[in-house]
Amino acid sequence: MEHIIHIEEVHKHFGRVHALRGVSLRVKKGEVVVIVGPSGSGKSTLLRCINRLEEFDKGRIIVDDIHLDNAQNINTVRREIGMVFQSFNLFSHMTVLDNLMLAQRVVRGRTRTEAKQIAMDLLKKVGIPEKANAFPAQLSGGQQQRVAIARALAMNPNIMLFDEPTSALDPEMIKEVLDVMLALTKEGMTMVVVSHEMGFARAAANRIIFMDEGQIIEEASPDELFSNPRHERTKAFLSKVLQI
Amino acid sequence: MFTRREPKIDETELTHIPGAEPQSRMDVWWWLVALVVVIIVGLAVAMPDPYWRILKFVQDGLWITVVLTVVSFVFVLVLGMLGGLGRLSKNNAIHGLTTLYVEIVRGVPLLVQLIWWYFAFPVIIQTIGKWTGISALAGYQSNAIVLAIIGLVVCYGAYMSEIYRAGIQSIPKGQMEAARSLGMTYFQAMRHIILPQAIRVILPPVGNEFIALLKDSSLVSVVAVADLTRRGREFMSTHFNPIEVWTMVALLYLVMTLFSARLVTFIERKTKFER
C-alpha cells in the first residue's frame, strides 16, 4: 500500500522549547494511527504540523504528494485533510447546518442544495439530524464534537486528524464520539488520532505511536504495545494510564 | 482537566431563533426620546417667537450635521476595519504603518486636526501643484465639508481601529484554526467566521463612537461648515438671545443622541446569539 503521509526528521521549536526533535513517521492509505504519550510530549504539535496549522523548522512533510514546506497554496492541502479539535471549535454564530455547509460552498464551490444534501446525510450518519437548526451552544459536548466530525467529513477529506477529540467531554459522552470514529475506521478512512482513550486505541488502531519529549520512542501494533512494551518510558506511561 | 458541563436544554429552545422573539419588554427609554421631542414641539408651539423661528433658521444646519455624521461614520467603519486588520497583521510594514497612524492621530486634539485639514492641507496640495507643474493641484480649491469629513474620518478611524482590533482578538483562536483547517483562506475566514462574531462583540463601543462623532461634529463649525452649532451662533449674533438659542440647539443634539442610543440597543438585541 502507498504511503499518504511522509514525515521526515521534523524539528519544531517554540521559543527555547524544542518541541519536536527529529520525528519521522509514515502513514499508509487507510491506516489508523493512534499517538499516545504524556502531556507536553509533542503529539498535538506533530498532528498540527500535518496540515501546517503549526509551521515546522526543519525536515520534510509530504501529504498526498504535496511538500508542505514549499506548498504554494496550503489551502488546497488543507481541504483534503479534515481536522477535529479538543474544544470542538464550531462556528458559534451559525446553526449546525450552516456550520456544515459554509466551507462546502466557499471552498468546494458546491451549490446550496448540494451542500445541504451532503450536510443532512452526514448529520444522519452521526446521529443528530434533528439538531440541524440548533446553535452550537444549545448542544451537549458530545453532540458538538459529532457535528465537528461531520463538518470535517463534508469536505470529503482523504485524511482525518483528531486532536484529543474526547478530552473535553464528560465521561458519559465519550462513547458516542468514539462510536462515530470507530465507524469511520471501518470505512477505510486514513486517520491520525492523538488520544488518551486506550480502549479506542486497542479496538481501532493499526499502529500505536508512543511519544515522549518530542521524539517517537516506540511504535507497535496495539497488542504488542500493551502486552509487551519494550522501552522503560513506555512501560512507565502505560502502567500509569492503564491502572486508572 | 478542563471539562465542559452539559448545557441545560429546554426543548422549546431547539427551534428558537435568537433575536426573533417578540419584543416582550418594551425599551422604556424610548419614552425619554419622546419626552424631549414633546418639549421641543411644545416650545415651538407655545412660544413661536423665538423657538419656532430658531428651528426654522437652524434646520439646514441640522440636516448638515446629520449628513456629515452619517457619511463620516460609514467611512469610519471601513477605515477602522482596515486599520484594525493592519494592527493585527504579521507583516511588519503594515503593522508599523497602522500603529504609527493610530498613535499620531490619538495624540492630537480633534479640533487641531480639523483646523489642520482646513487651513494647512489645501496649501500643501497647492504647493505640490506648483512644484510639479500640475495645474489641477496648484489651483486646488478647498471644500469645507469635504475637508471636515476627511478630518473626522481620519480621527475616528484611528479610534475605531482599536475597537476592531480588540473585537477580533476577543474571538477564540480555535475559530480561525477551524476555518483554516477546512481550507478557507485568511480572508474567507475573516469574512465568514471572525468578523460576523467580532461585530456583535464591538457593537456597543461602535454605537458609542457614533454618538461621540455626532457630538464632536459640532467642532466643524469652526472650519466654515454651516452645521447646527454654527447656525445657532449665527442666529444668536443677530438676535442676542443666548438662552433660547443654545437651549434649543442643546435639545436638538440631545434628541439625536438619545435616539441613536436606542437604535444601538435595538440592533444589539436583534443580533444577539447564544455563545
Coordinates of C-alpha atoms in Angstrom, one line a residue:
Chain A
M1 CA 0.0 0.0 0.0
E2 CA 1.2 3.5 -0.7
H3 CA 2.1 6.0 1.9
I4 CA -0.2 9.0 2.1
I5 CA 1.7 10.9 4.8
H6 CA 5.5 11.1 5.0
I7 CA 7.1 12.9 7.9
E8 CA 10.9 13.0 7.8
E9 CA 13.2 14.3 10.6
V10 CA 10.9 17.1 11.6
H11 CA 12.0 19.7 14.2
K12 CA 10.0 22.4 15.8
H13 CA 10.9 25.0 18.4
F14 CA 8.6 27.1 20.5
G15 CA 11.0 29.8 21.5
R16 CA 13.6 27.9 23.6
V17 CA 11.5 24.8 23.9
H18 CA 12.5 22.1 21.5
A19 CA 9.0 20.6 20.9
L20 CA 9.8 18.1 18.1
R21 CA 13.2 16.5 17.9
G22 CA 13.6 14.8 14.6
V23 CA 10.3 13.0 14.2
S24 CA 9.8 10.6 11.3
L25 CA 6.6 8.8 10.6
R26 CA 4.8 7.2 7.6
V27 CA 1.2 6.6 7.4
K28 CA -0.4 4.3 4.7
K29 CA -3.6 4.9 3.0
G30 CA -6.5 3.6 5.1
E31 CA -4.3 3.2 8.2
V32 CA -5.4 4.2 11.6
V33 CA -2.5 5.5 13.7
V34 CA -3.1 6.5 17.4
I35 CA -0.4 8.7 19.0
V36 CA -0.2 8.4 22.8
G37 CA 2.2 9.9 25.3
P38 CA 2.4 12.2 28.4
S39 CA 1.3 15.8 28.1
G40 CA 3.9 18.1 26.6
S41 CA 5.4 15.2 24.6
G42 CA 4.8 17.0 21.3
K43 CA 2.0 14.7 20.0
S44 CA -0.5 17.6 19.3
T45 CA 2.2 19.7 17.8
L46 CA 3.1 16.8 15.4
L47 CA -0.5 16.5 14.4
R48 CA -0.9 20.2 13.8
C49 CA 2.2 20.2 11.6
I50 CA 0.5 17.7 9.2
N51 CA -1.9 20.4 8.0
R52 CA 0.5 23.2 8.8
L53 CA -1.6 24.9 11.5
E54 CA 1.9 24.8 13.0
E55 CA 4.9 25.7 11.0
F56 CA 7.9 23.3 11.4
D57 CA 11.5 24.5 11.4
K58 CA 13.4 21.6 9.8
G59 CA 12.6 18.4 8.0
R60 CA 10.0 17.4 5.4
I61 CA 6.3 16.6 5.5
I62 CA 4.7 15.3 2.3
V63 CA 0.9 14.8 2.3
D64 CA -0.8 13.4 -0.8
D65 CA 2.4 14.0 -2.8
I66 CA 2.5 17.7 -1.8
H67 CA 5.5 19.0 0.0
L68 CA 4.2 21.1 2.9
D69 CA 7.4 23.2 3.4
N70 CA 7.1 24.8 0.0
A71 CA 3.4 24.3 -0.8
Q72 CA 2.3 27.2 -2.9
N73 CA -1.2 27.0 -1.8
I74 CA -1.7 25.5 1.6
N75 CA -5.5 25.7 1.3
T76 CA -5.5 23.0 -1.4
V77 CA -3.8 20.7 1.0
R78 CA -6.0 21.6 3.9
R79 CA -9.2 20.9 2.1
E80 CA -8.1 17.2 1.7
I81 CA -7.4 16.9 5.4
G82 CA -10.2 17.0 8.0
M83 CA -9.3 18.1 11.5
V84 CA -11.2 17.7 14.7
F85 CA -10.2 19.7 17.8
Q86 CA -10.3 19.1 21.5
S87 CA -12.5 22.1 22.0
F88 CA -14.8 21.4 19.0
N89 CA -14.4 24.9 17.6
L90 CA -17.9 25.0 16.0
F91 CA -18.7 28.4 14.5
S92 CA -20.8 29.7 17.3
H93 CA -22.8 32.3 15.3
M94 CA -24.2 29.7 12.9
T95 CA -26.6 26.9 13.0
V96 CA -25.3 23.3 12.9
L97 CA -26.5 23.1 9.2
D98 CA -24.6 26.3 8.3
N99 CA -21.5 25.0 10.1
L100 CA -21.6 22.0 7.8
M101 CA -22.4 24.0 4.6
L102 CA -20.2 27.0 4.7
A103 CA -16.8 25.5 3.7
Q104 CA -18.5 23.2 1.1
R105 CA -19.8 26.3 -0.6
V106 CA -16.9 28.8 -0.3
V107 CA -14.1 26.3 -0.6
R108 CA -15.5 23.4 -2.7
G109 CA -17.9 25.7 -4.7
R110 CA -20.9 23.5 -4.2
T111 CA -24.4 24.8 -4.6
R112 CA -26.7 25.4 -1.7
T113 CA -28.8 22.3 -2.5
E114 CA -25.9 20.0 -2.9
A115 CA -24.2 21.2 0.3
K116 CA -27.4 20.9 2.2
Q117 CA -28.0 17.3 1.0
I118 CA -24.5 16.3 2.0
A119 CA -24.8 18.0 5.3
M120 CA -28.1 16.3 6.2
D121 CA -26.7 12.9 5.1
L122 CA -23.7 13.4 7.4
L123 CA -25.9 14.6 10.3
K124 CA -27.9 11.4 10.0
K125 CA -24.7 9.4 9.9
V126 CA -23.5 11.0 13.2
G127 CA -27.0 10.5 14.7
I128 CA -28.3 14.1 15.2
P129 CA -30.3 15.2 12.1
E130 CA -32.8 16.8 14.5
K131 CA -30.3 19.3 15.6
A132 CA -29.7 20.8 12.1
N133 CA -31.2 24.2 13.0
A134 CA -29.9 24.4 16.6
F135 CA -27.0 26.6 17.5
P136 CA -23.8 25.0 18.9
A137 CA -24.3 26.5 22.4
Q138 CA -27.6 24.5 22.6
L139 CA -25.9 21.2 22.1
S140 CA -24.1 18.9 24.6
G141 CA -20.3 18.5 24.3
G142 CA -20.7 15.1 22.7
Q143 CA -23.2 16.4 20.1
Q144 CA -20.9 19.3 19.3
Q145 CA -18.0 17.0 18.7
R146 CA -20.1 14.8 16.4
V147 CA -21.1 17.9 14.5
A148 CA -17.4 18.9 14.3
I149 CA -16.6 15.5 12.8
A150 CA -19.5 15.8 10.3
R151 CA -18.3 19.3 9.3
A152 CA -14.8 17.9 8.5
L153 CA -16.3 15.0 6.6
A154 CA -18.4 17.3 4.5
M155 CA -15.3 18.3 2.6
N156 CA -14.6 14.7 1.6
P157 CA -11.2 14.6 3.1
N158 CA -8.7 11.8 2.4
I159 CA -7.2 12.0 5.8
M160 CA -8.8 12.8 9.2
L161 CA -6.8 14.2 12.1
F162 CA -8.1 14.1 15.6
D163 CA -6.5 16.2 18.3
E164 CA -7.7 14.7 21.7
P165 CA -11.3 14.6 20.5
T166 CA -12.7 13.3 23.8
S167 CA -10.6 15.1 26.3
A168 CA -13.0 17.9 26.9
L169 CA -16.0 15.6 27.2
D170 CA -17.8 14.4 30.3
P171 CA -17.4 10.6 30.7
E172 CA -20.9 9.7 29.6
M173 CA -20.5 11.4 26.3
I174 CA -17.1 9.9 25.2
K175 CA -18.7 6.7 23.8
E176 CA -21.0 8.5 21.3
V177 CA -18.0 10.3 19.8
L178 CA -15.7 7.2 19.8
D179 CA -18.5 5.2 18.1
V180 CA -18.6 7.7 15.2
M181 CA -14.8 7.5 14.9
L182 CA -14.9 3.7 15.0
A183 CA -17.5 3.6 12.2
L184 CA -15.1 5.8 10.2
T185 CA -12.2 3.4 10.6
K186 CA -14.5 0.7 9.1
E187 CA -15.0 2.8 6.0
G188 CA -11.2 2.8 5.4
M189 CA -10.6 6.4 6.3
T190 CA -6.9 7.3 6.9
M191 CA -6.8 8.6 10.5
V192 CA -4.2 10.0 12.8
V193 CA -5.5 10.3 16.3
V194 CA -4.0 11.9 19.4
S195 CA -5.9 10.4 22.3
H196 CA -5.8 9.1 25.8
E197 CA -8.5 6.6 25.1
M198 CA -6.6 3.3 25.3
G199 CA -9.8 1.3 24.7
F200 CA -10.2 3.1 21.3
A201 CA -6.6 2.6 20.5
R202 CA -6.8 -1.1 21.2
A203 CA -10.0 -1.5 19.2
A204 CA -9.3 0.6 16.2
A205 CA -5.6 1.3 15.8
N206 CA -3.4 -0.5 13.2
R207 CA -0.4 1.1 14.9
I208 CA 0.2 2.9 18.2
I209 CA 3.0 5.5 18.4
F210 CA 4.3 6.4 21.8
M211 CA 5.9 9.8 22.0
D212 CA 7.9 11.4 24.8
E213 CA 9.9 14.7 24.9
G214 CA 9.4 15.4 21.3
Q215 CA 10.5 12.0 20.0
I216 CA 8.9 8.8 18.9
I217 CA 10.0 6.3 21.5
E218 CA 8.2 3.2 20.3
E219 CA 5.7 2.1 17.7
A220 CA 3.9 -1.2 17.5
S221 CA 0.6 -2.9 17.0
P222 CA -1.8 -2.4 19.9
D223 CA -1.5 -6.0 21.1
E224 CA 2.3 -5.8 21.1
L225 CA 2.5 -2.4 22.8
F226 CA 0.0 -3.1 25.5
S227 CA 1.2 -6.7 26.3
N228 CA 4.9 -6.3 25.7
P229 CA 6.2 -2.7 25.7
R230 CA 10.0 -2.6 25.0
H231 CA 11.0 0.7 26.4
E232 CA 11.1 1.7 30.1
R233 CA 9.4 5.0 29.4
T234 CA 6.6 3.2 27.5
K235 CA 6.1 0.8 30.4
A236 CA 6.0 3.7 32.9
F237 CA 3.5 5.6 30.9
L238 CA 1.3 2.6 30.3
S239 CA 1.3 1.5 33.9
K240 CA 0.0 4.9 34.8
V241 CA -2.8 5.2 32.2
L242 CA -3.9 1.5 32.4
Q243 CA -4.2 1.5 36.2
I244 CA -6.9 4.0 36.2
Chain B
M1 CA -8.5 18.8 33.5
F2 CA -10.9 21.0 31.5
T3 CA -14.4 19.6 31.3
R4 CA -17.4 21.1 29.7
R5 CA -20.7 21.0 31.5
E6 CA -23.6 19.9 29.5
P7 CA -25.9 22.9 29.0
K8 CA -29.4 22.5 30.2
I9 CA -31.6 22.3 27.1
D10 CA -35.1 23.5 27.1
E11 CA -37.0 21.7 24.3
T12 CA -38.6 24.9 23.1
E13 CA -35.1 26.4 22.7
L14 CA -34.2 24.0 20.0
T15 CA -36.4 25.6 17.4
H16 CA -35.9 29.1 18.7
I17 CA -34.1 31.6 16.5
P18 CA -32.2 34.1 18.7
G19 CA -33.3 37.6 18.3
A20 CA -36.6 36.7 16.6
E21 CA -38.6 36.6 19.8
P22 CA -41.4 39.2 20.1
Q23 CA -40.3 42.3 21.8
S24 CA -41.9 41.4 25.1
R25 CA -40.1 44.1 27.2
M26 CA -40.7 47.5 25.6
D27 CA -37.5 49.5 26.0
V28 CA -38.7 52.1 28.4
W29 CA -36.0 54.6 27.5
W30 CA -37.9 55.3 24.3
W31 CA -40.1 57.5 26.5
L32 CA -37.2 59.8 27.2
V33 CA -36.7 60.3 23.4
A34 CA -40.5 61.0 23.2
L35 CA -40.3 63.4 26.1
V36 CA -37.5 65.5 24.5
V37 CA -39.4 65.6 21.2
V38 CA -42.5 66.8 23.1
I39 CA -40.5 69.5 24.8
I40 CA -39.1 70.8 21.5
V41 CA -42.5 70.8 19.8
G42 CA -44.2 72.2 22.9
L43 CA -41.7 75.1 23.0
A44 CA -42.2 75.8 19.3
V45 CA -45.9 75.8 19.5
A46 CA -46.3 77.7 22.8
M47 CA -43.7 80.3 22.0
P48 CA -43.2 80.5 18.2
D49 CA -41.2 83.6 18.8
P50 CA -38.3 82.8 19.2
Y51 CA -38.4 79.0 19.3
W52 CA -40.2 78.3 16.0
R53 CA -38.0 80.9 14.3
I54 CA -34.9 79.3 15.7
L55 CA -36.0 75.9 14.5
K56 CA -36.7 77.2 11.0
F57 CA -33.4 79.1 11.0
V58 CA -31.2 76.1 12.1
Q59 CA -33.0 73.4 10.2
D60 CA -30.5 73.4 7.2
G61 CA -27.7 73.2 9.8
L62 CA -29.4 70.3 11.5
W63 CA -29.6 68.5 8.1
I64 CA -25.8 69.1 7.5
T65 CA -25.0 67.7 11.0
V66 CA -26.9 64.5 10.3
V67 CA -25.5 64.0 6.8
L68 CA -22.0 64.9 7.9
T69 CA -22.2 62.4 10.8
V70 CA -23.7 59.5 8.8
V71 CA -21.4 59.9 5.8
S72 CA -18.3 60.2 8.0
F73 CA -19.4 57.2 10.1
V74 CA -19.7 55.0 7.0
F75 CA -16.1 55.8 6.1
V76 CA -15.0 55.4 9.7
L77 CA -16.4 51.9 9.8
V78 CA -14.4 50.9 6.6
L79 CA -11.2 52.7 7.7
G80 CA -11.5 51.2 11.2
M81 CA -11.7 47.7 9.8
L82 CA -8.7 48.2 7.6
G83 CA -6.8 49.8 10.5
G84 CA -7.8 47.0 12.8
L85 CA -6.7 44.3 10.4
G86 CA -3.5 46.2 9.8
R87 CA -2.8 46.4 13.5
L88 CA -3.1 42.6 13.7
S89 CA -1.1 42.0 10.5
K90 CA 2.0 39.8 10.8
N91 CA 3.6 42.0 8.1
N92 CA 5.9 44.4 9.9
A93 CA 5.5 47.2 7.4
I94 CA 1.7 47.2 7.6
H95 CA 1.6 46.7 11.3
G96 CA 4.1 49.6 11.8
L97 CA 2.3 52.0 9.5
T98 CA -1.1 51.4 11.1
T99 CA 0.3 51.7 14.6
L100 CA 2.0 54.9 13.6
Y101 CA -1.3 56.3 12.2
V102 CA -3.2 55.3 15.4
E103 CA -0.5 56.8 17.7
I104 CA -0.2 60.1 15.9
V105 CA -4.0 60.7 15.5
R106 CA -4.7 59.8 19.1
G107 CA -2.2 62.2 20.3
V108 CA -3.5 65.4 18.5
P109 CA -6.8 67.1 19.6
L110 CA -9.6 66.7 17.1
L111 CA -10.1 70.4 16.9
V112 CA -6.5 70.9 15.9
Q113 CA -6.8 68.2 13.3
L114 CA -9.9 69.8 11.8
I115 CA -8.1 73.1 11.6
W116 CA -5.0 71.5 10.1
W117 CA -7.1 69.8 7.3
Y118 CA -9.0 73.1 6.6
F119 CA -6.1 75.6 6.6
A120 CA -2.8 73.6 6.1
F121 CA -3.8 70.7 3.8
P122 CA -5.0 72.8 0.9
V123 CA -1.8 74.9 1.0
I124 CA 0.3 71.8 0.9
I125 CA -1.7 70.5 -2.1
Q126 CA -1.3 73.8 -3.9
T127 CA 2.5 74.0 -3.2
I128 CA 3.0 70.4 -4.5
G129 CA 1.0 71.5 -7.6
K130 CA 3.3 74.5 -8.2
W131 CA 6.5 72.3 -7.8
T132 CA 5.3 69.6 -10.1
G133 CA 3.5 71.9 -12.5
I134 CA 0.2 70.0 -12.3
S135 CA -2.3 72.8 -12.6
A136 CA -5.2 70.8 -11.2
L137 CA -3.4 70.6 -7.9
A138 CA -2.0 74.2 -8.0
G139 CA -5.5 75.6 -8.4
Y140 CA -7.0 73.3 -5.8
Q141 CA -10.0 75.0 -4.1
S142 CA -10.8 73.6 -0.7
N143 CA -14.3 72.4 0.0
A144 CA -15.1 72.9 3.7
I145 CA -17.5 70.0 4.0
V146 CA -15.2 67.5 2.2
L147 CA -12.2 68.5 4.4
A148 CA -14.4 68.3 7.5
I149 CA -15.4 64.8 6.6
I150 CA -11.8 63.8 6.0
G151 CA -10.8 65.3 9.3
L152 CA -13.5 63.4 11.2
V153 CA -12.9 60.2 9.4
V154 CA -9.1 60.2 9.9
C155 CA -9.5 60.9 13.6
Y156 CA -12.4 58.5 14.4
G157 CA -10.9 55.8 12.1
A158 CA -7.9 55.6 14.4
Y159 CA -10.1 55.0 17.5
M160 CA -12.3 52.6 15.5
S161 CA -9.2 50.6 14.5
E162 CA -8.5 49.9 18.1
I163 CA -12.1 48.8 18.7
Y164 CA -12.0 46.4 15.7
R165 CA -8.6 45.0 16.8
A166 CA -9.9 44.3 20.3
G167 CA -13.1 42.8 18.9
I168 CA -11.2 40.5 16.5
Q169 CA -8.8 39.4 19.3
S170 CA -11.7 38.6 21.6
I171 CA -12.8 35.7 19.2
P172 CA -11.2 32.4 20.3
K173 CA -8.2 31.3 18.3
G174 CA -9.8 28.0 17.6
Q175 CA -12.4 29.7 15.3
M176 CA -9.8 30.8 12.9
E177 CA -8.0 27.4 13.1
A178 CA -11.1 25.5 12.4
A179 CA -11.9 27.7 9.4
R180 CA -8.3 27.5 8.0
S181 CA -8.3 23.7 8.5
L182 CA -11.4 23.4 6.3
G183 CA -9.3 25.1 3.5
M184 CA -10.7 28.6 3.8
T185 CA -8.3 31.4 3.0
Y186 CA -7.4 34.0 5.7
F187 CA -9.9 36.5 4.1
Q188 CA -12.7 34.0 3.8
A189 CA -12.2 33.1 7.4
M190 CA -12.3 36.7 8.4
R191 CA -15.3 37.5 6.3
H192 CA -17.5 34.5 7.2
I193 CA -16.3 33.5 10.7
I194 CA -14.3 36.1 12.6
L195 CA -15.8 39.5 11.6
P196 CA -19.5 38.4 11.9
Q197 CA -18.7 37.4 15.5
A198 CA -16.4 40.3 16.2
I199 CA -19.0 42.8 15.0
R200 CA -21.6 41.6 17.5
V201 CA -19.0 42.0 20.3
I202 CA -18.0 45.5 19.3
L203 CA -21.5 46.8 18.6
P204 CA -21.8 48.7 22.0
P205 CA -18.5 50.5 21.7
V206 CA -19.2 51.2 18.0
G207 CA -22.5 52.7 19.0
N208 CA -20.7 54.9 21.5
E209 CA -18.4 56.1 18.8
F210 CA -21.3 57.1 16.6
I211 CA -22.8 59.2 19.4
A212 CA -19.4 60.7 20.2
L213 CA -19.0 61.5 16.5
L214 CA -22.4 63.1 16.4
K215 CA -21.4 65.4 19.2
D216 CA -17.9 66.1 18.0
S217 CA -19.2 67.1 14.6
S218 CA -20.1 70.4 16.3
L219 CA -16.4 71.2 16.1
V220 CA -16.6 71.6 12.3
S221 CA -18.5 74.8 13.0
V222 CA -15.1 76.4 13.4
V223 CA -13.9 75.5 9.9
A224 CA -16.6 77.1 7.9
V225 CA -19.2 74.3 7.8
A226 CA -22.7 75.6 8.4
D227 CA -23.8 72.8 10.8
L228 CA -26.3 73.0 13.6
T229 CA -23.9 74.7 16.0
R230 CA -22.7 77.3 13.5
R231 CA -26.3 78.1 12.5
G232 CA -27.1 78.6 16.2
R233 CA -24.3 81.0 16.6
E234 CA -25.4 82.9 13.5
F235 CA -28.9 83.2 14.8
M236 CA -27.7 84.4 18.2
S237 CA -25.4 87.1 16.7
T238 CA -28.3 88.8 15.1
H239 CA -31.0 88.3 17.7
F240 CA -29.0 88.3 21.0
N241 CA -31.0 85.7 22.8
P242 CA -28.4 83.1 24.0
I243 CA -30.6 81.3 26.5
E244 CA -33.3 80.4 23.9
V245 CA -30.9 79.6 21.1
W246 CA -28.5 77.4 23.0
T247 CA -31.2 75.6 24.9
M248 CA -32.9 74.7 21.6
V249 CA -29.6 73.6 20.0
A250 CA -28.8 71.5 23.0
L251 CA -32.3 69.9 22.9
L252 CA -31.8 69.1 19.2
Y253 CA -28.5 67.4 19.9
L254 CA -30.0 65.6 22.8
V255 CA -32.9 64.2 20.8
M256 CA -30.4 62.9 18.2
T257 CA -28.1 61.2 20.7
L258 CA -30.9 59.7 22.7
F259 CA -32.5 58.3 19.6
S260 CA -29.1 56.9 18.4
A261 CA -28.6 55.2 21.7
R262 CA -32.0 53.5 21.5
L263 CA -31.2 52.4 17.9
V264 CA -27.9 50.8 19.0
T265 CA -29.7 48.9 21.8
F266 CA -32.3 47.7 19.3
I267 CA -29.7 46.4 16.9
E268 CA -27.8 44.7 19.7
R269 CA -30.9 42.8 20.7
K270 CA -31.6 41.8 17.1
T271 CA -28.2 40.4 16.5
K272 CA -27.7 38.6 19.8
F273 CA -26.9 34.9 19.7
E274 CA -26.1 32.3 22.4
R275 CA -22.4 31.7 22.9

